[in-house]
XYZ file of C-alpha atoms in Angstrom:
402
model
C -20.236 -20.464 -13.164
C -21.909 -17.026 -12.723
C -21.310 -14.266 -10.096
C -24.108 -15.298 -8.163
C -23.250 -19.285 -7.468
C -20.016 -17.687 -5.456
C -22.207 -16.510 -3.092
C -22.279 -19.561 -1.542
C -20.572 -19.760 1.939
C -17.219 -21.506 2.279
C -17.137 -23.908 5.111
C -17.707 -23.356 8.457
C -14.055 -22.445 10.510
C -13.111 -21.408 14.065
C -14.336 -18.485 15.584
C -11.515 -15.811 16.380
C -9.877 -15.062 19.101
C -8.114 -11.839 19.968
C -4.939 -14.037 19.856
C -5.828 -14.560 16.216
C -6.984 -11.303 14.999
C -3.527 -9.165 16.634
C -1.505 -11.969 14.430
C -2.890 -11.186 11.161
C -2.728 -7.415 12.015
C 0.687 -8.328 12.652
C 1.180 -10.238 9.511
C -0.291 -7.782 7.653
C 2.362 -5.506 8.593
C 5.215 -7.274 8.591
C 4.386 -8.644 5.085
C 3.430 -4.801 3.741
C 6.338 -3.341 5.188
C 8.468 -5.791 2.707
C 7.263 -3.460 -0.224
C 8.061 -0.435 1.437
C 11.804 -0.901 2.999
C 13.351 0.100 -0.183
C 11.694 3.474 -0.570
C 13.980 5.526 1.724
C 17.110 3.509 1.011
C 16.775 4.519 -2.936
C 20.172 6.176 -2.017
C 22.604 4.370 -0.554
C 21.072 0.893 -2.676
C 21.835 3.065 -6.229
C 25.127 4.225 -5.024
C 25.981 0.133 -4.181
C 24.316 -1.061 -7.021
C 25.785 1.265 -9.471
C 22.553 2.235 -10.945
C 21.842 6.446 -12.134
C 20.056 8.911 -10.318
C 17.378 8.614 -12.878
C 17.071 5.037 -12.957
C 16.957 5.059 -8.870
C 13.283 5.125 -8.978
C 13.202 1.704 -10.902
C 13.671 0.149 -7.317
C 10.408 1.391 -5.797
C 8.885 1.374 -9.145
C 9.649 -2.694 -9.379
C 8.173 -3.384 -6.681
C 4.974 -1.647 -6.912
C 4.633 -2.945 -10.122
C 4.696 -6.748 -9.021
C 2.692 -6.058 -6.638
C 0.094 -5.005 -9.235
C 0.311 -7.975 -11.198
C 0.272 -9.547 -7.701
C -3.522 -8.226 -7.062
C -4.665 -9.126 -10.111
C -3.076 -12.916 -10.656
C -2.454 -13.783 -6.744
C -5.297 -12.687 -5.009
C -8.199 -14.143 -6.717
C -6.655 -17.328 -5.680
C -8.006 -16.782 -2.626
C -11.562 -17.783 -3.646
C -9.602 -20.901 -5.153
C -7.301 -22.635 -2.890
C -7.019 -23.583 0.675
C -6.426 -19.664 2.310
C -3.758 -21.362 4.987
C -1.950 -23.206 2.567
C -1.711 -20.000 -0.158
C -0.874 -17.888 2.680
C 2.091 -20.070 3.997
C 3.129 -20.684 0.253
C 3.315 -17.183 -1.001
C 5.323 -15.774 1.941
C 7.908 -18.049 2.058
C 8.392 -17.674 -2.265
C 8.338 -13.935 -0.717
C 11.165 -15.003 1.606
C 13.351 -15.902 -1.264
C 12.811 -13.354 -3.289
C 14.132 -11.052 -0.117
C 16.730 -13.565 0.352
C 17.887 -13.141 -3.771
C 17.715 -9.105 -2.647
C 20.340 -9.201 -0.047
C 22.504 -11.263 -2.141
C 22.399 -9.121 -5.326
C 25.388 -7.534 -6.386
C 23.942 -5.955 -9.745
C 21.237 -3.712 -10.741
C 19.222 -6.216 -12.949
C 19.223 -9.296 -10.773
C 17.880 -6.933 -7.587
C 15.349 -5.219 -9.964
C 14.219 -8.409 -10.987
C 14.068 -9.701 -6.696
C 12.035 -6.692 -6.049
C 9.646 -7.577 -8.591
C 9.309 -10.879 -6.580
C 9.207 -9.197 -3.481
C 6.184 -7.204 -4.781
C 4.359 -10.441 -6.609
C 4.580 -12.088 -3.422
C 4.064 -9.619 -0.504
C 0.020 -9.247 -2.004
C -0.699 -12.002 0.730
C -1.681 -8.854 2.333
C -4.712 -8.688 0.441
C -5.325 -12.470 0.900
C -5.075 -12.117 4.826
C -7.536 -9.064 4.992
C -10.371 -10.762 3.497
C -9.609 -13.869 5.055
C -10.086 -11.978 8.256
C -13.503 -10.944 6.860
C -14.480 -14.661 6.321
C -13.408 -15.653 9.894
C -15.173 -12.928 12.085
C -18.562 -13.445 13.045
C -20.812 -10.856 11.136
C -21.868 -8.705 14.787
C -17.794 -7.992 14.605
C -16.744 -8.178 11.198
C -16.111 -4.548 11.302
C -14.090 -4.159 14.299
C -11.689 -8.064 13.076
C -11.336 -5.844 9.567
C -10.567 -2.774 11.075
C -7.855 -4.068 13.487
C -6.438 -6.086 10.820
C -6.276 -3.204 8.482
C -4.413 -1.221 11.199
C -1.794 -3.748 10.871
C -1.514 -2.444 7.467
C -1.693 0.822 8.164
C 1.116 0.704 10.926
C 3.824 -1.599 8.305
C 3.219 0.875 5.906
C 4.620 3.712 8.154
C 7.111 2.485 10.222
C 8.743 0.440 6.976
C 10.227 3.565 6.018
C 12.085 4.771 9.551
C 12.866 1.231 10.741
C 14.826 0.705 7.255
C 16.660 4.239 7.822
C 17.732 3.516 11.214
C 18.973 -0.166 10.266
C 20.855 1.442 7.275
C 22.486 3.956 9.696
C 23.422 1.303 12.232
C 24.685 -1.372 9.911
C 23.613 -1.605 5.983
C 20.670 -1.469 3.575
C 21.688 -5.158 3.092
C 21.195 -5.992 6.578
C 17.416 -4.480 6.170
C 16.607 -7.090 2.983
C 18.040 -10.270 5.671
C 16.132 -8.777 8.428
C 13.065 -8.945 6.934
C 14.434 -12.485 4.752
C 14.204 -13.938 8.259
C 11.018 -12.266 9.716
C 9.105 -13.141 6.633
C 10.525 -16.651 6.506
C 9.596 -17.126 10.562
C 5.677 -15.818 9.733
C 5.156 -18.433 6.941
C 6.048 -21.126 9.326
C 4.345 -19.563 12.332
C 0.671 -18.726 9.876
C 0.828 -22.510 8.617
C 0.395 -23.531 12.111
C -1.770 -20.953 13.722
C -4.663 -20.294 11.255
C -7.552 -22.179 10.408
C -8.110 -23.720 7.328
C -10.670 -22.212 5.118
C -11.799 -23.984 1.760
C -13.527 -21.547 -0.726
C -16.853 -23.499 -2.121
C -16.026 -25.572 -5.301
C -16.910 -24.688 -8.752
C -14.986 -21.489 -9.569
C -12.512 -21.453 -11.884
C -9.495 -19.579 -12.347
C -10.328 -18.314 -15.470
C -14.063 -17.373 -14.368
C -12.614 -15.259 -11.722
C -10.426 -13.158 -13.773
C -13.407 -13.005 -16.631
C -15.347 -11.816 -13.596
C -13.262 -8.993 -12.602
C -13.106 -7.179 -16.029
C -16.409 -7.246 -16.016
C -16.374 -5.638 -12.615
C -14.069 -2.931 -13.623
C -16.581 -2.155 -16.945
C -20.027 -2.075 -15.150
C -19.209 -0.462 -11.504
C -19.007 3.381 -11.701
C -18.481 3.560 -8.239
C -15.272 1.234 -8.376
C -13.880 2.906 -11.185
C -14.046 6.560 -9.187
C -12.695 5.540 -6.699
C -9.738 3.738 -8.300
C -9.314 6.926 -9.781
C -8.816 8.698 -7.159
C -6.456 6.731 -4.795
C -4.588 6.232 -8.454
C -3.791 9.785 -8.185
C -3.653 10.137 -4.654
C -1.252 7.403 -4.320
C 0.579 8.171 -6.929
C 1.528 11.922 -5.407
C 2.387 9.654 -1.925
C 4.895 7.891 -3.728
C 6.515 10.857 -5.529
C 6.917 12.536 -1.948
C 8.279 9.518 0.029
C 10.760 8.730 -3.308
C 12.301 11.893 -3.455
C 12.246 13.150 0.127
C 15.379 11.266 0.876
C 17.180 12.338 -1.577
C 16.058 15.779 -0.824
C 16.804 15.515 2.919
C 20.067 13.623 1.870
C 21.370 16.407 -0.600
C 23.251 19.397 0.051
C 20.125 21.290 1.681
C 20.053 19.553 4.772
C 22.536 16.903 5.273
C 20.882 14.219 6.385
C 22.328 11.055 7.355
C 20.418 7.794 6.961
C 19.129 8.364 11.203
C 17.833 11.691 10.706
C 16.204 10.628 7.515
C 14.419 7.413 9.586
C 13.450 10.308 12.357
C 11.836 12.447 9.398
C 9.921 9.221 8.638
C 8.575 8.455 11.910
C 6.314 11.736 11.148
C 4.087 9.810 8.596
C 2.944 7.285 11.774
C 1.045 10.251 12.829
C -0.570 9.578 9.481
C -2.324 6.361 10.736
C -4.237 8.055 13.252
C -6.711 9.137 10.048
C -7.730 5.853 9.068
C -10.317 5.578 11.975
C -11.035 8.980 12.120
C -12.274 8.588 8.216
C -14.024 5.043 9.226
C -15.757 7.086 11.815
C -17.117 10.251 9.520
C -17.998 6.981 7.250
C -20.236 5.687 9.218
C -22.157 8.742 10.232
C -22.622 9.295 6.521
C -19.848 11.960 6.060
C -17.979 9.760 3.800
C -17.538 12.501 1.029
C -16.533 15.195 3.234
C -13.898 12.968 4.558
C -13.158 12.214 0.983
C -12.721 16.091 0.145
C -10.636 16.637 3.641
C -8.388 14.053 2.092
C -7.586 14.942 -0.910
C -7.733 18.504 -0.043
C -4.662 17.636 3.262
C -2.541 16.306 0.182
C -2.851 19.433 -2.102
C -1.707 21.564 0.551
C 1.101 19.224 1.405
C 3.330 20.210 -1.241
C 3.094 23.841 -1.389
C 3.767 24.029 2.170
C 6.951 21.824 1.694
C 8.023 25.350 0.208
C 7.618 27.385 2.787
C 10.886 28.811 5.079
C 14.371 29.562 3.782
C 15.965 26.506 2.067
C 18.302 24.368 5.044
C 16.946 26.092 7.840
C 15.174 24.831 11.034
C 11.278 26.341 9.760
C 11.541 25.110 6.032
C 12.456 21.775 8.066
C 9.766 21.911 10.038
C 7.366 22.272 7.486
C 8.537 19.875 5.319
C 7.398 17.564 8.264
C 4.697 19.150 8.463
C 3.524 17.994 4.643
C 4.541 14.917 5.351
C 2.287 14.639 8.305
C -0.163 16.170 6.037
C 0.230 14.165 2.933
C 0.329 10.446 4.820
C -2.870 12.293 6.641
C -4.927 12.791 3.487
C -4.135 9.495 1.208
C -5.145 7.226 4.388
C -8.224 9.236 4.916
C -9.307 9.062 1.486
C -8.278 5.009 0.858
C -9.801 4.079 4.754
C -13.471 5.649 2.933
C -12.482 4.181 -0.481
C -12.436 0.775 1.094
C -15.426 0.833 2.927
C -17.426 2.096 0.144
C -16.522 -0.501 -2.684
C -16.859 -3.069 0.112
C -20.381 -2.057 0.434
C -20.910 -3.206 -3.215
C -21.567 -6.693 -1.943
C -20.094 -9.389 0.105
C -19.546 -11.960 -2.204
C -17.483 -9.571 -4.386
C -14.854 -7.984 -1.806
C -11.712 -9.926 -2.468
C -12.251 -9.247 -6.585
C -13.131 -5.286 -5.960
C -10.355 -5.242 -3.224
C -8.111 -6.861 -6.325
C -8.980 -4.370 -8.720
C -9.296 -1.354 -6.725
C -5.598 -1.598 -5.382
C -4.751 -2.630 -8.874
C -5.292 1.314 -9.372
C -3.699 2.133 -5.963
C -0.323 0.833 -7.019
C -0.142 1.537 -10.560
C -0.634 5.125 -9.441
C 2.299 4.692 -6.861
C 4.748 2.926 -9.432
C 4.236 6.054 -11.495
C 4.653 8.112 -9.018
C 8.229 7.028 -7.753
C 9.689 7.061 -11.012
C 8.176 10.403 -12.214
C 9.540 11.575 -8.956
C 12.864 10.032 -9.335
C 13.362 11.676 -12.563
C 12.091 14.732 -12.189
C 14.706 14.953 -8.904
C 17.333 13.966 -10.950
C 16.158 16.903 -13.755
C 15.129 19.377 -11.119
C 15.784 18.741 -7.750
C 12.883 18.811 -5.315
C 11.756 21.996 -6.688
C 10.611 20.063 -10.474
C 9.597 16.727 -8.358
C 7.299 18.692 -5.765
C 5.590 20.963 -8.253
C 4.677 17.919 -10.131
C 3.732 16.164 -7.310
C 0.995 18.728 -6.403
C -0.737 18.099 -10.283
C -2.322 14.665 -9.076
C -4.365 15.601 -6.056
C -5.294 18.551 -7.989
C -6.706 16.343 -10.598
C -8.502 14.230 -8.151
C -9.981 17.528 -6.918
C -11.557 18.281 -10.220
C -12.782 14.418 -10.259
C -14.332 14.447 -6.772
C -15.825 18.317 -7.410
C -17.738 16.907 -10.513
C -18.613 13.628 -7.801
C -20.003 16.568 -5.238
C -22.024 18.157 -8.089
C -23.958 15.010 -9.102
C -25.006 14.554 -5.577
């Protein structure tokens, strides 16, 4: 079947109610934050695992690795099979693999859960555009947007809310926490949602065929790719080794002052509809530039202030701020500017694009891990500054073509 017999509309479904929409932004972030938990808790999980200093980065790395495959094997199933059904299915597998998490005792069998973990949690991407196919098209915008800032709002409180469990009981207790939470929102989404039935005729095969064929003939997808690749990829490095960093013999931190550090990247969020905004008065590139631009800076101001002391704290937050800043600015434009490619198209481009996302993040954590390990955070944030400066160069030669 070609690309342009899936442009037929799936059946009609319920309209949606506010109800509805705050549930999937909820989802969304519950089912995001999965993928994230780990990332601060790199630490105390190596040191109970037995696993290196080196190797620590393997945990984040796992996980944003199945989550690639995820994007690209998962979430074209979307325009397959019933979306309630795949929804309800692929969280609860995601509750096991959790479940196989808190039970680990050894480094391979938990490496090999958090591949799961990441597989499985892509049901993000599944619930976004499913959004998008329930909202009338006078709100689509606004149902996508408030869904997204679901996202958005898992992503950065994953990171504090693990800390703070960690400090009050164990990194263990984090992985049944969200076992049960994920577990609870299968069973709760199998109820609540409609049913939606993509149109017959695709195959499986057609839809993957389809999507390399996207990624060779759309410029536009591929730059963008690029950058959050890099972009993301710098994000990762940060939030991998800053832990460890704030952990180590600079500052002392315990696992609580660690989750306070992380509560700076929520001010991060606050981008995503300041970009959407500039976006839709046609200042998409500028807020492109800003973006990339916020997470250059970020890591040479990490630098700044006498090692351990109260300023070099303070603007180490400051980067943070900066950094989480910057990457949401530049994916909120990404998004909106691949999804302009064409309707009928969104969940394949949205499959590919964060294809690019992630790989760039998995590379990230365990380039930062090692160079931490080799260097401290003096190696890990002097490499982490190379990406956005790359993307830089990539988006100056964009601003040149016009």
């Amino acid at each position: 079947m070609s690309l342009s017999e899936s442009k037929q509309p799936s059946r009609s479904v319920p309209s949606l109610s506010t109800g509805l929409v705050l549930l999937l932004a909820t989802a969304c972030g519950i089912a995001v934050a999965n993928i994230y938990y780990a990332q601060p808790l790199v630490g105390p999980i190596s040191a109970s695992l037995g696993l290196s200093t080196a190797a620590a980065g393997l945990i984040v790395t796992m996980t944003q690795i199945g989550y690639v495959l995820g994007l690209l094997f998962i979430v074209p199933l979307g325009d397959l099979v019933e979306n309630r059904r795949l929804i309800a299915l692929v969280l609860g597998l995601c509750a096991v693999a959790l479940l196989a998490a808190t039970l680990a005792t050894r480094p391979i069998p938990f490496l090999i859960a958090m591949l799961s973990v990441g597989l499985c949690s892509v049901v993000v991407q599944v619930l976004i555009p499913f959004s998008a196919h329930l909202a009338p098209e006078e709100t689509r915008g606004r149902v996508v947007g408030t869904v997204t800032s679901g996202l958005m709002l898992g992503i950065m409180l994953s990171r504090p809310v693990a800390s703070f469990i960690t400090y009050l009981a164990s990194w263990k207790t984090v992985f049944a926490l969200s076992t049960a939470s994920t577990l609870g929102l299968a069973l709760v989404l199998a109820r609540a949602l409609p049913r939606r039935q993509p149109p017959p005729g695709l195959s499986y095969v057609t839809l993957l065929q389809s999507m390399l064929r996207l990624a060779l003939t759309t410029p536009v997808l591929r730059q963008r790719a690029a950058y959050q690749f890099l972009l993301y990829g710098a994000f990762s490095l940060f939030w991998t080794t800053t832990p460890l960093f704030l952990a180590g013999p600079t500052f002392g931190f315990t696992q609580a002052g660690i989750a306070w550090f992380g509560l700076a990247g929520v001010a991060g969020a606050v981008a995503a509809p300041v970009a959407g905004t500039l976006a839709d008065r046609n200042l998409g590139r500028f807020a492109t530039g800003l973006g990339i631009v916020a997470v250059a800076i970020a890591f040479p101001l990490s630098h700044f202030g006498q090692p351990g002391s109260k300023t070099a704290l303070g603007f180490l937050l400051a980067a943070a701020v900066l950094l989480d800043f910057g990457v949401s600015a530049a994916l909120v434009v990404s998004q909106r500017t691949i999804f302009s490619l064409g309707p009928h198209l969104r969940a394949r481009l949205n499959g590919l694009f964060m294809s690019m996302f992630f790989i760039g993040g998995a590379l990230g954590s365990g380039l930062g891990a090692w160079a931490y390990a080799q260097g401290g955070w003096t190696l890990a944030s002097w490499l982490g500054i190379v990406p956005p400066l790359l993307a830089l160069l990539l988006f100056t030669t964009e601003f040149k073509r016009g």
